[in-house]
PDB file of C-alpha atoms in Angstrom:
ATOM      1  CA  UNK A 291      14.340  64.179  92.682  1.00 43.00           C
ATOM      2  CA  UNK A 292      17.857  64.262  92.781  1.00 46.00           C
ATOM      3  CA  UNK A 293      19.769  62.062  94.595  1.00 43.00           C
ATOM      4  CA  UNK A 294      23.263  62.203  95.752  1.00 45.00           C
ATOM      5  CA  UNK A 295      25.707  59.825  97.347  1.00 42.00           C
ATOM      6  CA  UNK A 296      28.677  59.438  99.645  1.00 47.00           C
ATOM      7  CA  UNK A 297      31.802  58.963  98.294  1.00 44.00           C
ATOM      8  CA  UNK A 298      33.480  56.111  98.637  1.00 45.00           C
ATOM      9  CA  UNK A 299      36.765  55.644 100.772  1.00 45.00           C
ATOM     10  CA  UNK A 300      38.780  54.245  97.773  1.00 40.00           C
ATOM     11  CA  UNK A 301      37.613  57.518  95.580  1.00 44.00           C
ATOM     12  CA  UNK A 302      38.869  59.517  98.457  1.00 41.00           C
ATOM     13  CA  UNK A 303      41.944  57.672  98.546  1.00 40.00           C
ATOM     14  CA  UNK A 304      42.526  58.374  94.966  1.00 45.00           C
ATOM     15  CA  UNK A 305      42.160  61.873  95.104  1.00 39.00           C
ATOM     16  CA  UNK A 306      44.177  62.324  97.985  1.00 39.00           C
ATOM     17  CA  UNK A 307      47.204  60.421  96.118  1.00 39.00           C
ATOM     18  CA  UNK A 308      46.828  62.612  92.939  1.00 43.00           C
ATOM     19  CA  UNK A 309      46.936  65.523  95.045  1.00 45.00           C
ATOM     20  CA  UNK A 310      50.015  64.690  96.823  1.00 42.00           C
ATOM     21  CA  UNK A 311      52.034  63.343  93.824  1.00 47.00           C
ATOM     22  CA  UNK A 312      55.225  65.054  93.645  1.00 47.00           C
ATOM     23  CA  UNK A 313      55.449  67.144  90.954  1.00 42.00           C
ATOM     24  CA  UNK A 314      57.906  66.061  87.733  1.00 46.00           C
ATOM     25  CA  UNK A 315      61.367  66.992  88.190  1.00 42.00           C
ATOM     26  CA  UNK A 316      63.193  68.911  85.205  1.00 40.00           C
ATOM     27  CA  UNK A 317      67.169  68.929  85.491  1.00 41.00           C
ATOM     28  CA  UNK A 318      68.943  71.414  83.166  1.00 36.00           C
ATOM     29  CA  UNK A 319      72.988  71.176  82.058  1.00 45.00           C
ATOM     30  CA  UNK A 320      74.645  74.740  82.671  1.00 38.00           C
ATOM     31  CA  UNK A 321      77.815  75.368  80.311  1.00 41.00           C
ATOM     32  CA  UNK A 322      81.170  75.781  82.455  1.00 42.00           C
ATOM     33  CA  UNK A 323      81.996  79.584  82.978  1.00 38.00           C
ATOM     34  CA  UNK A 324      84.317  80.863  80.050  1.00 43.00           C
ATOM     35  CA  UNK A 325      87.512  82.828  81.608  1.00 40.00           C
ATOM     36  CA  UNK A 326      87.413  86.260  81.160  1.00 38.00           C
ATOM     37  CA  UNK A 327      89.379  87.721  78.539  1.00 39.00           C
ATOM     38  CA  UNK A 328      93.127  88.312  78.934  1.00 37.00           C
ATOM     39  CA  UNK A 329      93.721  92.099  80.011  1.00 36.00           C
ATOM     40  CA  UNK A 330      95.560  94.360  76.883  1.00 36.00           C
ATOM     41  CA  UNK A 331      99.537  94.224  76.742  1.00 33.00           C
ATOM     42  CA  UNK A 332     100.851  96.350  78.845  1.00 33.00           C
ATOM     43  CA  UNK A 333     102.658  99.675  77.051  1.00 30.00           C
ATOM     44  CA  UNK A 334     106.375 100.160  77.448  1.00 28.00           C
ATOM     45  CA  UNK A 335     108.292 103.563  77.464  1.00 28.00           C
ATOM     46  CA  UNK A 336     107.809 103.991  73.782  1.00 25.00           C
ATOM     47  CA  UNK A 337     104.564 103.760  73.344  1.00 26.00           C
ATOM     48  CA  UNK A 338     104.600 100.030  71.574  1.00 28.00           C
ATOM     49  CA  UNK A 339     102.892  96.979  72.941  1.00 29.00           C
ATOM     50  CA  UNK A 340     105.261  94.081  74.800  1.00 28.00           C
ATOM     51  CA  UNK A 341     103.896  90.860  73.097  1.00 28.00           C
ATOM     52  CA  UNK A 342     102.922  88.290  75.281  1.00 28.00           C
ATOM     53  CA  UNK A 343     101.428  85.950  73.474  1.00 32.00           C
ATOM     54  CA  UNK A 344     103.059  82.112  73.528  1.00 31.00           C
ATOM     55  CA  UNK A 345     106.096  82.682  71.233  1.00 34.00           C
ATOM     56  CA  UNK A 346     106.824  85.630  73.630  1.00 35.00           C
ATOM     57  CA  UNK A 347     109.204  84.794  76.487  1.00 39.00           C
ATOM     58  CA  UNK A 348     108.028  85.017  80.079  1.00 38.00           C
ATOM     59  CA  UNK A 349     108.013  89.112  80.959  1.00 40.00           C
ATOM     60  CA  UNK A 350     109.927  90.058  84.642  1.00 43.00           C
ATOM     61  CA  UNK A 351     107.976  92.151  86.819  1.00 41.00           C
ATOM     62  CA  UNK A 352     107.985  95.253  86.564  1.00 41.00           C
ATOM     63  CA  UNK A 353     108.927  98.127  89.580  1.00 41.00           C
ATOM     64  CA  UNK A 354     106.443 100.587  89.957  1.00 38.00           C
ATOM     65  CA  UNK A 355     106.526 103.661  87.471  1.00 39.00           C
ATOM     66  CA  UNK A 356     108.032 106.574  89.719  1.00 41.00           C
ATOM     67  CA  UNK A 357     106.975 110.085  88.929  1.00 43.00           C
ATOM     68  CA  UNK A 358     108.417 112.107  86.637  1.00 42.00           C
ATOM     69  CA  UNK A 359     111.695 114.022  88.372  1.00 42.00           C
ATOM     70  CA  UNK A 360     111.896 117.692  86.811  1.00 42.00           C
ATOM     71  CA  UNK A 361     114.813 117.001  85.566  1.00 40.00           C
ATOM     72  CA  UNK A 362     113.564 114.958  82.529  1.00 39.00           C
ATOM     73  CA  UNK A 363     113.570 111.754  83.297  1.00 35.00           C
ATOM     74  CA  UNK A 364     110.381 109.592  81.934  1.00 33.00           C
ATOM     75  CA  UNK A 365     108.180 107.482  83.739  1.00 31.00           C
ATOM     76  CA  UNK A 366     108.782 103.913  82.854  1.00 35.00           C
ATOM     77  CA  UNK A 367     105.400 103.234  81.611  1.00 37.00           C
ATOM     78  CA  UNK A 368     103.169 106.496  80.954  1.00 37.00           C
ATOM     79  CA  UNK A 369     104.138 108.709  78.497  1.00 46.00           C
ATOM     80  CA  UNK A 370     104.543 112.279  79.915  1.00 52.00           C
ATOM     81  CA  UNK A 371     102.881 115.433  78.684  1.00 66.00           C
ATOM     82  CA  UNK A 372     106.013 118.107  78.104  1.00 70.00           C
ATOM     83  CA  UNK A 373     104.473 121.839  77.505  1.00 66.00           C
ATOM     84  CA  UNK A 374     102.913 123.065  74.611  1.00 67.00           C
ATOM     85  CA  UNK A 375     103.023 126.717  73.000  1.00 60.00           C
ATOM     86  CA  UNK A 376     104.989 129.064  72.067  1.00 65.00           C
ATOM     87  CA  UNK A 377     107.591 128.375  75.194  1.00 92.00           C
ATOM     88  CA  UNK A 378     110.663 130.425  76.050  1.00 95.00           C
ATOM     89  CA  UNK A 379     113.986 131.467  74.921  1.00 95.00           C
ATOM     90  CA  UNK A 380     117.070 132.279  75.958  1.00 96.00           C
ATOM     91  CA  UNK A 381     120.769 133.376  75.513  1.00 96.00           C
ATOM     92  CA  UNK A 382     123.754 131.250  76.499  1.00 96.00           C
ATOM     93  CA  UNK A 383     127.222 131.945  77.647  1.00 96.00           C
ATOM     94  CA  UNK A 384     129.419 131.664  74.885  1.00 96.00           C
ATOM     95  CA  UNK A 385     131.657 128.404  76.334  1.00 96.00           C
ATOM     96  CA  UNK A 386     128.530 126.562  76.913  1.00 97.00           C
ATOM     97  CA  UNK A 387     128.105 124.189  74.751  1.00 96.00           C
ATOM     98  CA  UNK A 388     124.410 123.467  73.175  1.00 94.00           C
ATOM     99  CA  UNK A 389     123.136 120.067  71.626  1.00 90.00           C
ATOM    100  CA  UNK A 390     119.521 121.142  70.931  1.00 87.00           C
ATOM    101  CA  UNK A 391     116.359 120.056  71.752  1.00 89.00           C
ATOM    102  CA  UNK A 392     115.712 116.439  71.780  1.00 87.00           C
ATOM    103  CA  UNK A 393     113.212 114.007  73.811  1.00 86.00           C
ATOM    104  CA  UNK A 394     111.113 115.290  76.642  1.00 90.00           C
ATOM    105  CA  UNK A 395     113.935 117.782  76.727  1.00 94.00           C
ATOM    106  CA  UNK A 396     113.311 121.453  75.259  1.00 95.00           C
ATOM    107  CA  UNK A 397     117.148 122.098  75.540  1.00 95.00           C
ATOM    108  CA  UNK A 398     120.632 120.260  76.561  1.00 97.00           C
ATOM    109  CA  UNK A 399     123.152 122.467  76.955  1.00 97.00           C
ATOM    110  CA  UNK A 400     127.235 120.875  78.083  1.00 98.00           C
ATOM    111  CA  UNK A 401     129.208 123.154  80.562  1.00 98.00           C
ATOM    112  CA  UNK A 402     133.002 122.231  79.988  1.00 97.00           C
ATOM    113  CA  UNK A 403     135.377 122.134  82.906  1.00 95.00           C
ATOM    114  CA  UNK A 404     139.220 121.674  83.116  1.00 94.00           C
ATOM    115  CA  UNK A 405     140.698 118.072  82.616  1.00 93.00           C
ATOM    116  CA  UNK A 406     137.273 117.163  80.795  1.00 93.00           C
ATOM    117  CA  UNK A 407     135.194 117.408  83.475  1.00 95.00           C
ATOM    118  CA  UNK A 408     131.845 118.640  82.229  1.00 97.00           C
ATOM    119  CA  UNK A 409     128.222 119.562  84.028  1.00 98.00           C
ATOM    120  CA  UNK A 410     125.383 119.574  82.078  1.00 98.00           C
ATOM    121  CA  UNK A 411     122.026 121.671  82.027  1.00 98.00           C
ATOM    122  CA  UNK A 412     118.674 119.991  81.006  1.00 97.00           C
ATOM    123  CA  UNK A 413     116.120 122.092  80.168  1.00 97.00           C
ATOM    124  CA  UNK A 414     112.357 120.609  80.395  1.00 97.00           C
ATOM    125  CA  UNK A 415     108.638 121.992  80.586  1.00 96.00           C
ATOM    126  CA  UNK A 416     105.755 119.889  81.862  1.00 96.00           C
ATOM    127  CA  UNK A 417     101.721 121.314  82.450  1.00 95.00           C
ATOM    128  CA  UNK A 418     101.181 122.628  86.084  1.00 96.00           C
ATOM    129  CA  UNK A 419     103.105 122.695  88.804  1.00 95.00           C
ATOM    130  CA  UNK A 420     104.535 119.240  88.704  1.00 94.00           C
ATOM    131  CA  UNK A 421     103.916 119.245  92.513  1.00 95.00           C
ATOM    132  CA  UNK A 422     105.168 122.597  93.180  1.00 97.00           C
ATOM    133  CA  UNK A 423     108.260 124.073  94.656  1.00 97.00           C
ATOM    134  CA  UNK A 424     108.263 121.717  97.480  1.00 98.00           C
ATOM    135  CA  UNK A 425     107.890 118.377  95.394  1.00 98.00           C
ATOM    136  CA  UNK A 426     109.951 119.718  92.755  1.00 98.00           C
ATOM    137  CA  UNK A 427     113.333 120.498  95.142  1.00 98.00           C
ATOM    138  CA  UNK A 428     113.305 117.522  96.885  1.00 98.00           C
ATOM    139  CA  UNK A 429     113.114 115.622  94.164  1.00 97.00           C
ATOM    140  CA  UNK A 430     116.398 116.781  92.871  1.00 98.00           C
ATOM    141  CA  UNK A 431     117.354 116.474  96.464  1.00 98.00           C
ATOM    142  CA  UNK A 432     116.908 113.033  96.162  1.00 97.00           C
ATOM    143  CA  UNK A 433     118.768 112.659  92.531  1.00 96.00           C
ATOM    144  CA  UNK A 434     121.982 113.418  94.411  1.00 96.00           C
ATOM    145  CA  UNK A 435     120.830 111.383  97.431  1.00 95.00           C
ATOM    146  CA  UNK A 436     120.389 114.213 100.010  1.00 97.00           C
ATOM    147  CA  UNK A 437     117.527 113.553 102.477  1.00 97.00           C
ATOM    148  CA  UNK A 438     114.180 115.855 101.503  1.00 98.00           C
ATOM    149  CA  UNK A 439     113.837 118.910 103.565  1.00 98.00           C
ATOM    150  CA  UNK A 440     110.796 120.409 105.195  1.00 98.00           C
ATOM    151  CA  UNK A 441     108.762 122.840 103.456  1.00 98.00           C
ATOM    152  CA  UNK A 442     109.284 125.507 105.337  1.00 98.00           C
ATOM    153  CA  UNK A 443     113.098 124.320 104.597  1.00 98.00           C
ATOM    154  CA  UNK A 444     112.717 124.044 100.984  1.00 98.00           C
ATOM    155  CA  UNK A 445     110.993 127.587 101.045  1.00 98.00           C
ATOM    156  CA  UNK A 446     113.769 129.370 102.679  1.00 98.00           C
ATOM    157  CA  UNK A 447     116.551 127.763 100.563  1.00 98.00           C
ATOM    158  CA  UNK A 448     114.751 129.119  96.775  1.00 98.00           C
ATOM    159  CA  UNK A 449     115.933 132.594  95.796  1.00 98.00           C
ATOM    160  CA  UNK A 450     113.653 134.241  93.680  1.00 98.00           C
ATOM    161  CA  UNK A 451     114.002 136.534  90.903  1.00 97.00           C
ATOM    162  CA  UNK A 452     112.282 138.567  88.262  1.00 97.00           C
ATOM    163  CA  UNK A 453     113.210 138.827  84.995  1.00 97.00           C
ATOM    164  CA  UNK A 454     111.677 139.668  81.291  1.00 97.00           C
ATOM    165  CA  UNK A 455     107.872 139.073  83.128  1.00 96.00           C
ATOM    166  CA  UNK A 456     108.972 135.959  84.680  1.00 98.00           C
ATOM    167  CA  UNK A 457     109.100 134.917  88.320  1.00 98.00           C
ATOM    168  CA  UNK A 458     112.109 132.745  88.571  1.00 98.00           C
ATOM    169  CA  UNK A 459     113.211 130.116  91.786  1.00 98.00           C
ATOM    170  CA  UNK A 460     116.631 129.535  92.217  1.00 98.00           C
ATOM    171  CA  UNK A 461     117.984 126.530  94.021  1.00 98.00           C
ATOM    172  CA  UNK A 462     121.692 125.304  94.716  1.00 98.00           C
ATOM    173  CA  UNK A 463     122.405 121.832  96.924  1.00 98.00           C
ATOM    174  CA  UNK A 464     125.480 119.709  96.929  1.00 98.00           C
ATOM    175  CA  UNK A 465     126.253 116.471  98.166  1.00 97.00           C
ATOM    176  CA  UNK A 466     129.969 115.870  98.991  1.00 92.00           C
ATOM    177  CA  UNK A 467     129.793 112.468 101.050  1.00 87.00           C
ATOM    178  CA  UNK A 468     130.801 109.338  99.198  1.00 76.00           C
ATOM    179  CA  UNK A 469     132.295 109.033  95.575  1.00 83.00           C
ATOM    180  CA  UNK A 470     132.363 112.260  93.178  1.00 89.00           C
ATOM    181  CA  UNK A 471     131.052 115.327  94.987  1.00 96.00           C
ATOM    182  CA  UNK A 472     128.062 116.889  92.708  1.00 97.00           C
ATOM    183  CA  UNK A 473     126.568 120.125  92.803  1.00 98.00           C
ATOM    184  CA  UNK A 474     122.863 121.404  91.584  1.00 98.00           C
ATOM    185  CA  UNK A 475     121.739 124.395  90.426  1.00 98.00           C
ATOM    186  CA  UNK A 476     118.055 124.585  89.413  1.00 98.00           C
ATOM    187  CA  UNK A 477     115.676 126.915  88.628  1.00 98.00           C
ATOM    188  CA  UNK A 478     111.891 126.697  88.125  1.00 98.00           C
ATOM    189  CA  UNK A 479     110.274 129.129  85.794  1.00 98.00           C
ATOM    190  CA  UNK A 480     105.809 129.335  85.966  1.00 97.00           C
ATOM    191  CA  UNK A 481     104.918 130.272  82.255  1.00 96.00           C
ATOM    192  CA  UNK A 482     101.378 129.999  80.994  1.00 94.00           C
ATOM    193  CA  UNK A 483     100.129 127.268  82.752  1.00 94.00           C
ATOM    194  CA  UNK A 484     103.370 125.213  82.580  1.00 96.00           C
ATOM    195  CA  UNK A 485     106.471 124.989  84.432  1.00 97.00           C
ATOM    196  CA  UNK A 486     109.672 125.028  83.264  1.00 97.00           C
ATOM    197  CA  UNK A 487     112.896 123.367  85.111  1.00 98.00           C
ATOM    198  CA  UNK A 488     116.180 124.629  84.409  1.00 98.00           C
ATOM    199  CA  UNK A 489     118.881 122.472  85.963  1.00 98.00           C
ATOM    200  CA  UNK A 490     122.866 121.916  86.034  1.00 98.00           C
ATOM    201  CA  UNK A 491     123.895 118.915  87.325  1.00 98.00           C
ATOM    202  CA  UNK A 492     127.800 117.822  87.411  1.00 97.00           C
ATOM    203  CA  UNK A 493     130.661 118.040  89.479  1.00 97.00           C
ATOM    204  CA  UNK A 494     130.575 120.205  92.609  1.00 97.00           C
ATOM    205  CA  UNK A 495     133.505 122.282  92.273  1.00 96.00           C
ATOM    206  CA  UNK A 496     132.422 122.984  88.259  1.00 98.00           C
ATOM    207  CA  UNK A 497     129.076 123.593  88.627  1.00 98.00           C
ATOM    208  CA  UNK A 498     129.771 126.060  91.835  1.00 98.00           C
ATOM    209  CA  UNK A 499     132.462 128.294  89.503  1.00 97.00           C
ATOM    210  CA  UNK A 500     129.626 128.478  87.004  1.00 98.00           C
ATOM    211  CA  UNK A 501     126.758 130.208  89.386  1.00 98.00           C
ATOM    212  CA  UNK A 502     127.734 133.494  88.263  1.00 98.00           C
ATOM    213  CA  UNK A 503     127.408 132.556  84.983  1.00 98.00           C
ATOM    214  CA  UNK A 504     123.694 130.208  85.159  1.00 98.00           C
ATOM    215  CA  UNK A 505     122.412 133.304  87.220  1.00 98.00           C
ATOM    216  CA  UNK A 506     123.309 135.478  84.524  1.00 98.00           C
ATOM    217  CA  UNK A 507     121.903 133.394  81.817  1.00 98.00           C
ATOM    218  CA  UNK A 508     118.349 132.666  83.764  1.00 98.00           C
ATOM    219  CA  UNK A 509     117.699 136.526  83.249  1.00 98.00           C
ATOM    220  CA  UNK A 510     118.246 136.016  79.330  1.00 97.00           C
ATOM    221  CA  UNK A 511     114.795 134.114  79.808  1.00 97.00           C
ATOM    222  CA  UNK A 512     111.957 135.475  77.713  1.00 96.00           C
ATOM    223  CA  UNK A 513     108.660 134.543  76.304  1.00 95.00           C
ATOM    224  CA  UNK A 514     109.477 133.815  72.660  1.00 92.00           C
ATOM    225  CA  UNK A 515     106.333 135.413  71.508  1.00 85.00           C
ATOM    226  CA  UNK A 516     107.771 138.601  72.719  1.00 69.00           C
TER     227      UNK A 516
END
């Protein structure tokens, strides 16, 4: 027969201490965060990389890259797509005065005045609309410091034109408070999925005795594939 006993109070004791016994702690050393990595040089307007390493001297902030005016002038940090193909062509007054493509532009062309005044017409191409005719008037507005107009404004100033296949808007504006008075003519030309901005800027009384002459040569405009 099998006999069994009680167990004692001290073995119940020790059971009931091993039981509670707090378990071993383990402590583990975590390695201090690493900075992230420093972000890639910025790009500057032609396309190379500003150094900033510790030889380099502090950069100044930089304004905010504006967008591209139709006139030609570049963004100050993105390089700007101009139009690709075969593009356009045209015929200029004899007195004009060309200098060629060169740039962003597809054309430069001087218009000489009396006393050596001069205007000059840029000629550039970009993909799209670049905004459209709204966008696109007012910013020249604003190149000659006028205020922007309303769209139904800007609508009612463009004269439009055909010529060769091509839909062409014409725009003058002037601006004759303050120093010089200057004069714009501009004209914006839709061609296969571009647009192209034709534009005389220079002094007002110059540029206005050449509108005969700018009209005339905006329906020389042609595809130059034919």
């Amino acid at each position: 027969m099998r006999l069994t006993f009680p167990l004692s109070a001290l073995a119940i004791a020790s059971l009931v201490l091993s039981g509670c016994r707090d378990p071993q702690i383990t402590t583990y050393r975590v390695p201090k965060e690493q900075p992230p990595a420093a972000a890639a040089a910025p790009v500057d307007a032609d396309h190379q990389h500003v150094h900033t390493g510790p030889s380099a001297a502090p950069a100044a902030p930089r304004a905010p890259a504006p967008m591209p005016p139709a006139g030609g002038t570049t963004m100050a940090n993105t390089p700007v797509a101009t139009a690709a193909g075969s593009g356009l062509t045209w015929t200029a007054p004899a007195h004009w005065q060309s200098t060629g493509a060169s740039g962003m532009r597809k054309g430069t062309i001087t218009i000489p005045g009396d006393g050596g005044a001069s205007a000059e017409l840029a000629i550039t191409a970009f993909p799209g609309d670049v905004g459209g005719d709204v966008a696109n008037v007012n910013r020249w507005r604003g190149q000659i410091q006028l205020a922007p107009q309303s769209p139904d404004e800007v609508l009612r100033s463009i004269q439009r034109i055909e010529a060769n296949g091509l839909k062409i808007g014409v725009v003058e504006m002037a601006n004759s408070a303050g120093g010089t008075p200057t004069r714009v003519l501009g004209a914006m030309v839709p061609f296969e999925g571009s647009t192209w901005f034709f534009k005389v800027t220079g002094p007002d009384a110059l540029v206005a005795k050449e509108k005969d002459a700018f009209l005339a040569y905006l329906r020389t405009i042609k595809p130059a594939n034919g």
